[in-house]
Coordinates of C-alpha atoms in Angstrom, one line a residue:
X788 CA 0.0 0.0 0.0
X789 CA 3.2 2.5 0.8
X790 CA 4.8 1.5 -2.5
X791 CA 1.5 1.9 -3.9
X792 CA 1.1 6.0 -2.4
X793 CA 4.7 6.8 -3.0
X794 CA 4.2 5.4 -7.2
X795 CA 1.1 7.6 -7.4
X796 CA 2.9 10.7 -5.7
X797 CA 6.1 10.2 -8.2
X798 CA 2.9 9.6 -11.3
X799 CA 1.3 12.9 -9.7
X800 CA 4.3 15.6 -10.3
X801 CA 5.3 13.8 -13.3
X802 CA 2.0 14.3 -14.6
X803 CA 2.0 18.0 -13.4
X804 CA 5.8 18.6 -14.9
X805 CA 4.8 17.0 -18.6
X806 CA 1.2 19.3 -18.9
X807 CA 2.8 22.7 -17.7
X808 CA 5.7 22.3 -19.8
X809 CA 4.0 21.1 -22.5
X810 CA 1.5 23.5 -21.9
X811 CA 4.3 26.5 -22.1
X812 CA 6.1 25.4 -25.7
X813 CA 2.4 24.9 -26.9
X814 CA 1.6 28.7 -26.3
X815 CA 4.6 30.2 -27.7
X816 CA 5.2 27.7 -31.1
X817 CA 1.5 28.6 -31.4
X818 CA 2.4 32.8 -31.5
X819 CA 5.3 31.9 -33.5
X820 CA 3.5 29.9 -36.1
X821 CA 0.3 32.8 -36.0
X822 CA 3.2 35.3 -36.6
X823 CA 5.9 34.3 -39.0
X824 CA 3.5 31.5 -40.5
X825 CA 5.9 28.8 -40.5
X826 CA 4.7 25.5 -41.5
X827 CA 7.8 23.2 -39.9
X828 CA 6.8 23.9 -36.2
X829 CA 3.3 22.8 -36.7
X830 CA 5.4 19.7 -35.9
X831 CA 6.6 21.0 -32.8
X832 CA 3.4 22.3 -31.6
X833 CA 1.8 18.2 -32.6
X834 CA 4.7 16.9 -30.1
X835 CA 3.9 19.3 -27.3
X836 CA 0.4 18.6 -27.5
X837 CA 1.1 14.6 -28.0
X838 CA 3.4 14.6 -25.1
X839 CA 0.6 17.3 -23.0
X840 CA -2.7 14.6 -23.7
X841 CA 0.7 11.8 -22.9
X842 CA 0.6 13.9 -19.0
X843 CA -3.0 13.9 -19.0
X844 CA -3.4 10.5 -19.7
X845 CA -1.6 9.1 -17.1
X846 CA -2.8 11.8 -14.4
X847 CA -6.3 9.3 -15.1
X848 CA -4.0 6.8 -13.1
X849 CA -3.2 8.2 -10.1
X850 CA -6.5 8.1 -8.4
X851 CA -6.0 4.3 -8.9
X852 CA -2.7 4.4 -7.6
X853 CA -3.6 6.6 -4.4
X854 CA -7.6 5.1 -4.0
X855 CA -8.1 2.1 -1.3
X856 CA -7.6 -1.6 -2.7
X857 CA -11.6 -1.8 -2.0
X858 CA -12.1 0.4 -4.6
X859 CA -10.6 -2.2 -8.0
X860 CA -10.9 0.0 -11.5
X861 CA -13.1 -2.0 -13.8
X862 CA -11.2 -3.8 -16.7
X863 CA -13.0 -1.8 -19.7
X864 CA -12.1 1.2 -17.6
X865 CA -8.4 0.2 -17.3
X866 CA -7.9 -1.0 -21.0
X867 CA -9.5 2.2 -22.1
X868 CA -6.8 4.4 -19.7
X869 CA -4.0 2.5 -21.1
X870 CA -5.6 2.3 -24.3
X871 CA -5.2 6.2 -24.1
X872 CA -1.7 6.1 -22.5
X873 CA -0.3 3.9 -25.6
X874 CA -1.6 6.2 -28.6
X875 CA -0.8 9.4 -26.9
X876 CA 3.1 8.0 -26.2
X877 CA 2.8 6.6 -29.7
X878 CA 1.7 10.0 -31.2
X879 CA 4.8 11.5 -29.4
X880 CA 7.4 9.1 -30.7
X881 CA 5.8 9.2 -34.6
X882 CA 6.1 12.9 -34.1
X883 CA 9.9 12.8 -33.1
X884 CA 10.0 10.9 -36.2
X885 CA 8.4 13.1 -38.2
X886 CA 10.6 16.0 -36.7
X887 CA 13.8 14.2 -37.9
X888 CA 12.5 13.6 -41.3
X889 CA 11.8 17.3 -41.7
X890 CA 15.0 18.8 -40.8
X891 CA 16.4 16.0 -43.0
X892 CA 14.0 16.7 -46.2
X893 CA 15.3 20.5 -44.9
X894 CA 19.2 19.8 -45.2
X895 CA 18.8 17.2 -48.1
X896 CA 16.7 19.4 -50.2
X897 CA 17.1 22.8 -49.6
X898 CA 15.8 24.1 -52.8
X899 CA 12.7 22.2 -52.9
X900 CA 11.5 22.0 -49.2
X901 CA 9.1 24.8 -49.4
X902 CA 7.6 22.8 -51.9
X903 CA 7.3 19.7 -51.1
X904 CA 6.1 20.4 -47.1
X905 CA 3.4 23.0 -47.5
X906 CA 0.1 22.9 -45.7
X907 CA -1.6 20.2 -47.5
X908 CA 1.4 17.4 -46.6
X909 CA 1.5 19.2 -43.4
X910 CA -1.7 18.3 -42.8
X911 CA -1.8 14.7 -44.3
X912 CA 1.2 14.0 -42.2
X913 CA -0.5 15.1 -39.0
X914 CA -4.0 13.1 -39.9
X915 CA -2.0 10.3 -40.7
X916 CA 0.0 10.3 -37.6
X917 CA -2.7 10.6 -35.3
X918 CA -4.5 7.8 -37.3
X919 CA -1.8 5.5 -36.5
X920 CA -1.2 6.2 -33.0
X921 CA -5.1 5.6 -32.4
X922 CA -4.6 2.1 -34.3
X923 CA -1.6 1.2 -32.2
X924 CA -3.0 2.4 -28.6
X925 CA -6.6 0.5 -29.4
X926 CA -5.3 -2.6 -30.8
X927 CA -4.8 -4.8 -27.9
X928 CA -8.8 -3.9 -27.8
X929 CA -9.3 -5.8 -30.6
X930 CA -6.8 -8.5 -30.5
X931 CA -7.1 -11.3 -27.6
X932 CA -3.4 -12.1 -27.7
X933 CA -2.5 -8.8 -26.8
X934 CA -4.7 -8.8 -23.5
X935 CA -4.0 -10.7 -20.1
X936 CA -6.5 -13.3 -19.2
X937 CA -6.7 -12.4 -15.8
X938 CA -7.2 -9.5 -13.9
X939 CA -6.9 -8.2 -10.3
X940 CA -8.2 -5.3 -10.2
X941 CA -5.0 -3.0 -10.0
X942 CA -4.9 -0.7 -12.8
X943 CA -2.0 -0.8 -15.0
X944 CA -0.2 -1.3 -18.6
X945 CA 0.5 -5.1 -17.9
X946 CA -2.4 -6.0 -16.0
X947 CA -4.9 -5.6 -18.9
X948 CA -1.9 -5.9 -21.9
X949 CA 0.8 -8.9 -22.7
X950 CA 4.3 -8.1 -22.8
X951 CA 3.6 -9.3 -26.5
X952 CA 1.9 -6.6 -27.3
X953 CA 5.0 -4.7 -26.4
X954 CA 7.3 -7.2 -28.6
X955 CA 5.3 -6.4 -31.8
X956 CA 5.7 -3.0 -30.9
X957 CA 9.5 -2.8 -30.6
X958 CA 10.2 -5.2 -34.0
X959 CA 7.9 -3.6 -36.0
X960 CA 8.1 -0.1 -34.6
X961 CA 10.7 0.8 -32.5
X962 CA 13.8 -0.2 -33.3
X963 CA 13.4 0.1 -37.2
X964 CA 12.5 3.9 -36.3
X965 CA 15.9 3.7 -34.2
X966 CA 17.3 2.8 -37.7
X967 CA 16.0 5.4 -39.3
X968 CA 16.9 7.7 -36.9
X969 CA 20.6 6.5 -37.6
X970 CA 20.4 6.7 -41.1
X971 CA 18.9 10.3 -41.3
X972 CA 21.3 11.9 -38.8
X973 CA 24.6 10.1 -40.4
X974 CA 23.6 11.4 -43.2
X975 CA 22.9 15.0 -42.4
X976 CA 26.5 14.3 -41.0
X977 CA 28.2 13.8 -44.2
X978 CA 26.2 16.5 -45.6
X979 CA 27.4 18.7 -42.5
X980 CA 30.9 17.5 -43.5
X981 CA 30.5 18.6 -47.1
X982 CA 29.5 21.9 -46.1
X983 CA 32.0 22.5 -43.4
X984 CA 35.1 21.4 -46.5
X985 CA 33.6 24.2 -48.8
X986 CA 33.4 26.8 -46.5
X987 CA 36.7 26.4 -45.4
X988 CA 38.1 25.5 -49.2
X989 CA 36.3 29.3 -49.6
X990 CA 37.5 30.7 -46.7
X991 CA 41.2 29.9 -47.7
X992 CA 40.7 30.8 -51.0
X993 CA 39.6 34.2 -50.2
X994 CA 41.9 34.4 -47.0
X995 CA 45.2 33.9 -48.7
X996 CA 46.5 37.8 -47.9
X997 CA 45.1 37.4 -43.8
X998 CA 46.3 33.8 -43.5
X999 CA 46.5 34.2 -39.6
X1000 CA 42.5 34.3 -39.4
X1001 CA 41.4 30.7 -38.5
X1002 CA 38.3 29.4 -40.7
X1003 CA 35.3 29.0 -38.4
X1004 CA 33.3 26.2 -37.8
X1005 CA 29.9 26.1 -39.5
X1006 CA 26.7 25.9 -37.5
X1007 CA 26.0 22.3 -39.4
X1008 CA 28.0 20.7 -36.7
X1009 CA 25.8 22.0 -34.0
X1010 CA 23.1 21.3 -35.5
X1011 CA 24.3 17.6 -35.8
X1012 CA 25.1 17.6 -32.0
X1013 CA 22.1 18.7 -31.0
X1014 CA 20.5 15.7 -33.2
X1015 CA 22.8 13.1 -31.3
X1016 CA 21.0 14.5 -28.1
X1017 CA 17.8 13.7 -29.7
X1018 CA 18.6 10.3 -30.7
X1019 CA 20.6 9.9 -27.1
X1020 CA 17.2 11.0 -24.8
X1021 CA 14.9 9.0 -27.1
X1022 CA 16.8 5.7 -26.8
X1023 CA 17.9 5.9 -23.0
X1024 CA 14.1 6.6 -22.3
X1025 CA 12.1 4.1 -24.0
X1026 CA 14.9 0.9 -24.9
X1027 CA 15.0 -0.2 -21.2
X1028 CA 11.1 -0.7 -21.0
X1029 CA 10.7 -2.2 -24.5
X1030 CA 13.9 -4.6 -24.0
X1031 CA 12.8 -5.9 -20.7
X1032 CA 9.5 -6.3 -21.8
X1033 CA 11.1 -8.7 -24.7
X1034 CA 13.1 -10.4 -21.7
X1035 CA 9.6 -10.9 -20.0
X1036 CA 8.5 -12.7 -23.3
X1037 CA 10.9 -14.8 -23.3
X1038 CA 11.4 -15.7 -19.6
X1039 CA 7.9 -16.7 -18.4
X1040 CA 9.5 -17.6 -14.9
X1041 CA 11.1 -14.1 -14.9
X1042 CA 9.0 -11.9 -12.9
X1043 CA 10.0 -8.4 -14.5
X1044 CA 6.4 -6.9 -14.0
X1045 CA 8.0 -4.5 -10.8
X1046 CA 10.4 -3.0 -12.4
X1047 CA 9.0 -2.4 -15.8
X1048 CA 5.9 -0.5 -14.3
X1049 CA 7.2 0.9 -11.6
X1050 CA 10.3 2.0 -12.8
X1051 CA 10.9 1.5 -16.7
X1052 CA 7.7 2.8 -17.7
X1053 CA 8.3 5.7 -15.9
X1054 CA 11.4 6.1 -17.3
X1055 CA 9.7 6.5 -21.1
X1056 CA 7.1 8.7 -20.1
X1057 CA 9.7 10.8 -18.6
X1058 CA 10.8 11.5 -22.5
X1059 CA 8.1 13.4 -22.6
X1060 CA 9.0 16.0 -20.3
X1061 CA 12.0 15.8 -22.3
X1062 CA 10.7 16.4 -25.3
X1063 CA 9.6 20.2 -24.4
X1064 CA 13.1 21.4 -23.8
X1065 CA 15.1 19.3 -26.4
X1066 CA 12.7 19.7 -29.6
X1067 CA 11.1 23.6 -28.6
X1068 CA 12.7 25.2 -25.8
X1069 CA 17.2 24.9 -27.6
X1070 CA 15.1 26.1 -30.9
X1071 CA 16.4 30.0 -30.6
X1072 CA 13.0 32.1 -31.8
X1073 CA 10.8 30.2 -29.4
X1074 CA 13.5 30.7 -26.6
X1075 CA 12.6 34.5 -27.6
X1076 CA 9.1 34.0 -27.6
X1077 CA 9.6 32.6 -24.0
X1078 CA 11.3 35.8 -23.2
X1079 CA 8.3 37.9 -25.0
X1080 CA 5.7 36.2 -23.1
X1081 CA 7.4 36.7 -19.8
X1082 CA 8.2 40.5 -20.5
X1083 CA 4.6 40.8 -21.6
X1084 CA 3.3 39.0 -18.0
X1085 CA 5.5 40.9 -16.3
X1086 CA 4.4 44.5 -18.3
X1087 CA 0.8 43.5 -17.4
X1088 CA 1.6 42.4 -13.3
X1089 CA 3.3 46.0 -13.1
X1090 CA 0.1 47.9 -14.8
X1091 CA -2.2 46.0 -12.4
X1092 CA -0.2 46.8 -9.4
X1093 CA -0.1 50.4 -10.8
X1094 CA -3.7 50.5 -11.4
X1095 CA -4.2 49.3 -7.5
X1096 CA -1.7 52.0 -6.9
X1097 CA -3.6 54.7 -8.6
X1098 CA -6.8 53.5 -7.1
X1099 CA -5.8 53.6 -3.2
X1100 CA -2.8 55.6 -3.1
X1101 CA -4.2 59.0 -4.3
X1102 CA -2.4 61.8 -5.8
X1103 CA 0.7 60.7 -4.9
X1104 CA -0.1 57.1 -6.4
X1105 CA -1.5 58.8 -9.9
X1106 CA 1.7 60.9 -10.2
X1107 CA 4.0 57.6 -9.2
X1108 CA 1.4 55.9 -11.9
X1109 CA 2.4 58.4 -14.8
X1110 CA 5.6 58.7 -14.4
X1111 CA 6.4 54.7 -14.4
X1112 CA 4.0 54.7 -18.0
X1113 CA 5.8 57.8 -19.4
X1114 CA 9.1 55.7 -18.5
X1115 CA 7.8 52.5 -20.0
X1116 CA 6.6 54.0 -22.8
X1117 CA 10.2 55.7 -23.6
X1118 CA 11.9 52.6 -23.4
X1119 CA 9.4 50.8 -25.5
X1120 CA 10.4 53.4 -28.2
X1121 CA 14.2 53.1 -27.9
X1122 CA 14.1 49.6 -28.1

């Protein structure tokens, strides 16, 4: 029953942490996209709100974690939660996908990118994903190999699913996607590579009379490193879960069911909290539109105080009042 509380507690904040964060990039992708109307961090904004519904889909289970033993959650209920659980995490991983296909499609084809992702295969894309990740999260539903026979009562993923369901998962989805995911970025390497050899084959063509300036390094390698993160927080999050789970397949006597759910399973979710600061918040504009929203929240705490001030202060507050606007309203003007 301790373990029980303390699981739900952990399930609680991480619940809380995913939504608000999630929640944050949402709002200020979203102003970015309404004001410089670009179509690539539609993307973006899909993986916040993927990984947000991801939050509040397992916030659903921490009732049953923290609720009495008396108190069992149906089996229709629980298949439903998890149900839920699997297409939103499966939404979030397609979308990482996706992500690394566009900035590929971006660096492979420069010339034609514009043309080939415009709203309409924007949109398709995103239909499509959400499509799949439906199928995937409601196909044990449908499939009695992919349910357990017996149930207890205890809400969670391998009460009401098979670890198989998990093994079909990981050799048809996972780790071909990890493939991908190697083959996309090694390539955008050599293409990095490429572009760094020019620039510096330019640079000490055109440098030959100031040979004592070094050539400098072209932002395709950071790029590139950033992209190894990417690929590094995806596999250290979800591999441990998805390989144990294939352990538990095989090893019927091995009773892995603890640690995957308690422990393993957390530690995937906990990619989408990830997710948030990797994908949106190392992205430079929206780091600015971060700093836009707080200056804004910060302008409109400061006129509300003011207004207060104005209110209940008297003449002395009006004359404070005016001279903080006149004061804003200069630096507004020389910035």
């Amino acid at each position: 029953m301790e373990s029980s509380v303390s699981f739900g507690v952990i399930l609680a904040v991480l619940a809380s942490l995913i939504i608000a964060a999630n929640a944050l990039v949402a709002m200020a992708v979203l102003s970015l996209i309404l004001k410089n109307d670009s179509i690539s961090l539609c993307f973006t904004l899909n993986l916040a709100v993927a990984d947000a519904l991801l939050g509040l889909a397992i916030s659903g289970l921490v009732t049953d974690q923290l609720s009495s033993p008396a108190r069992p959650t149906e089996k229709t209920l629980c298949r439903l939660r998890m149900a839920f659980v699997t297409s939103s995490a499966a939404a979030s991983v397609l979308t990482v996908m996706l992500i690394a296909f566009d900035r590929y499609l971006a660096i492979k084809q420069p010339l034609r990118y514009f043309q080939i992702m415009n709203g309409f295969m924007v949109g398709a894309c995103l239909a499509g994903l959400w499509l799949v990740s439906n199928l995937i999260g409601f196909l044990p539903l449908g499939i009695r190999g992919f349910q357990q026979t017996t149930y207890k009562g205890s809400c969670s993923f391998f009460a009401v699913f098979h670890p198989r369901f998990v093994l079909t998962l990981s050799c048809v989805g996972f780790f071909p996607a990890l493939l991908l995911f190697v083959f996309f970025y090694c390539d955008i390497l050599k293409i990095a590579s490429t572009h760094s050899q020019q620039i510096r084959n330019t640079e000490y063509a055109g440098a030959l009379a100031r040979a004592h300036r070094p050539p400098r390094t072209p932002s395709d390698f950071k790029a590139v490193r950033t992209v190894a993160i990417l690929i590094g927080s995806f596999t250290l999050s979800w591999s441990p879960f998805l390989i144990t789970s294939i352990v538990q397949v095989a090893c019927q006597e091995c009773h892995l069911y603890l640690v995957l759910e308690q422990y393993l399973w957390l530690l995937g979710v906990g990619n989408s909290l990830l997710n948030p600061l990797i994908y949106a918040y190392w992205q430079k504009e929206v780091r600015q539109q971060f700093s836009q929203m707080a200056l804004a929240m910060k302008k409109g705490l400061a006129a509300c105080l003011l207004l207060l001030l104005a209110r209940d202060g008297g003449p002395e507050g009006r004359r404070e009042s005016v001279r903080y606007i006149t004061t804003m309203s200069h630096s507004e003007l020389e910035g």
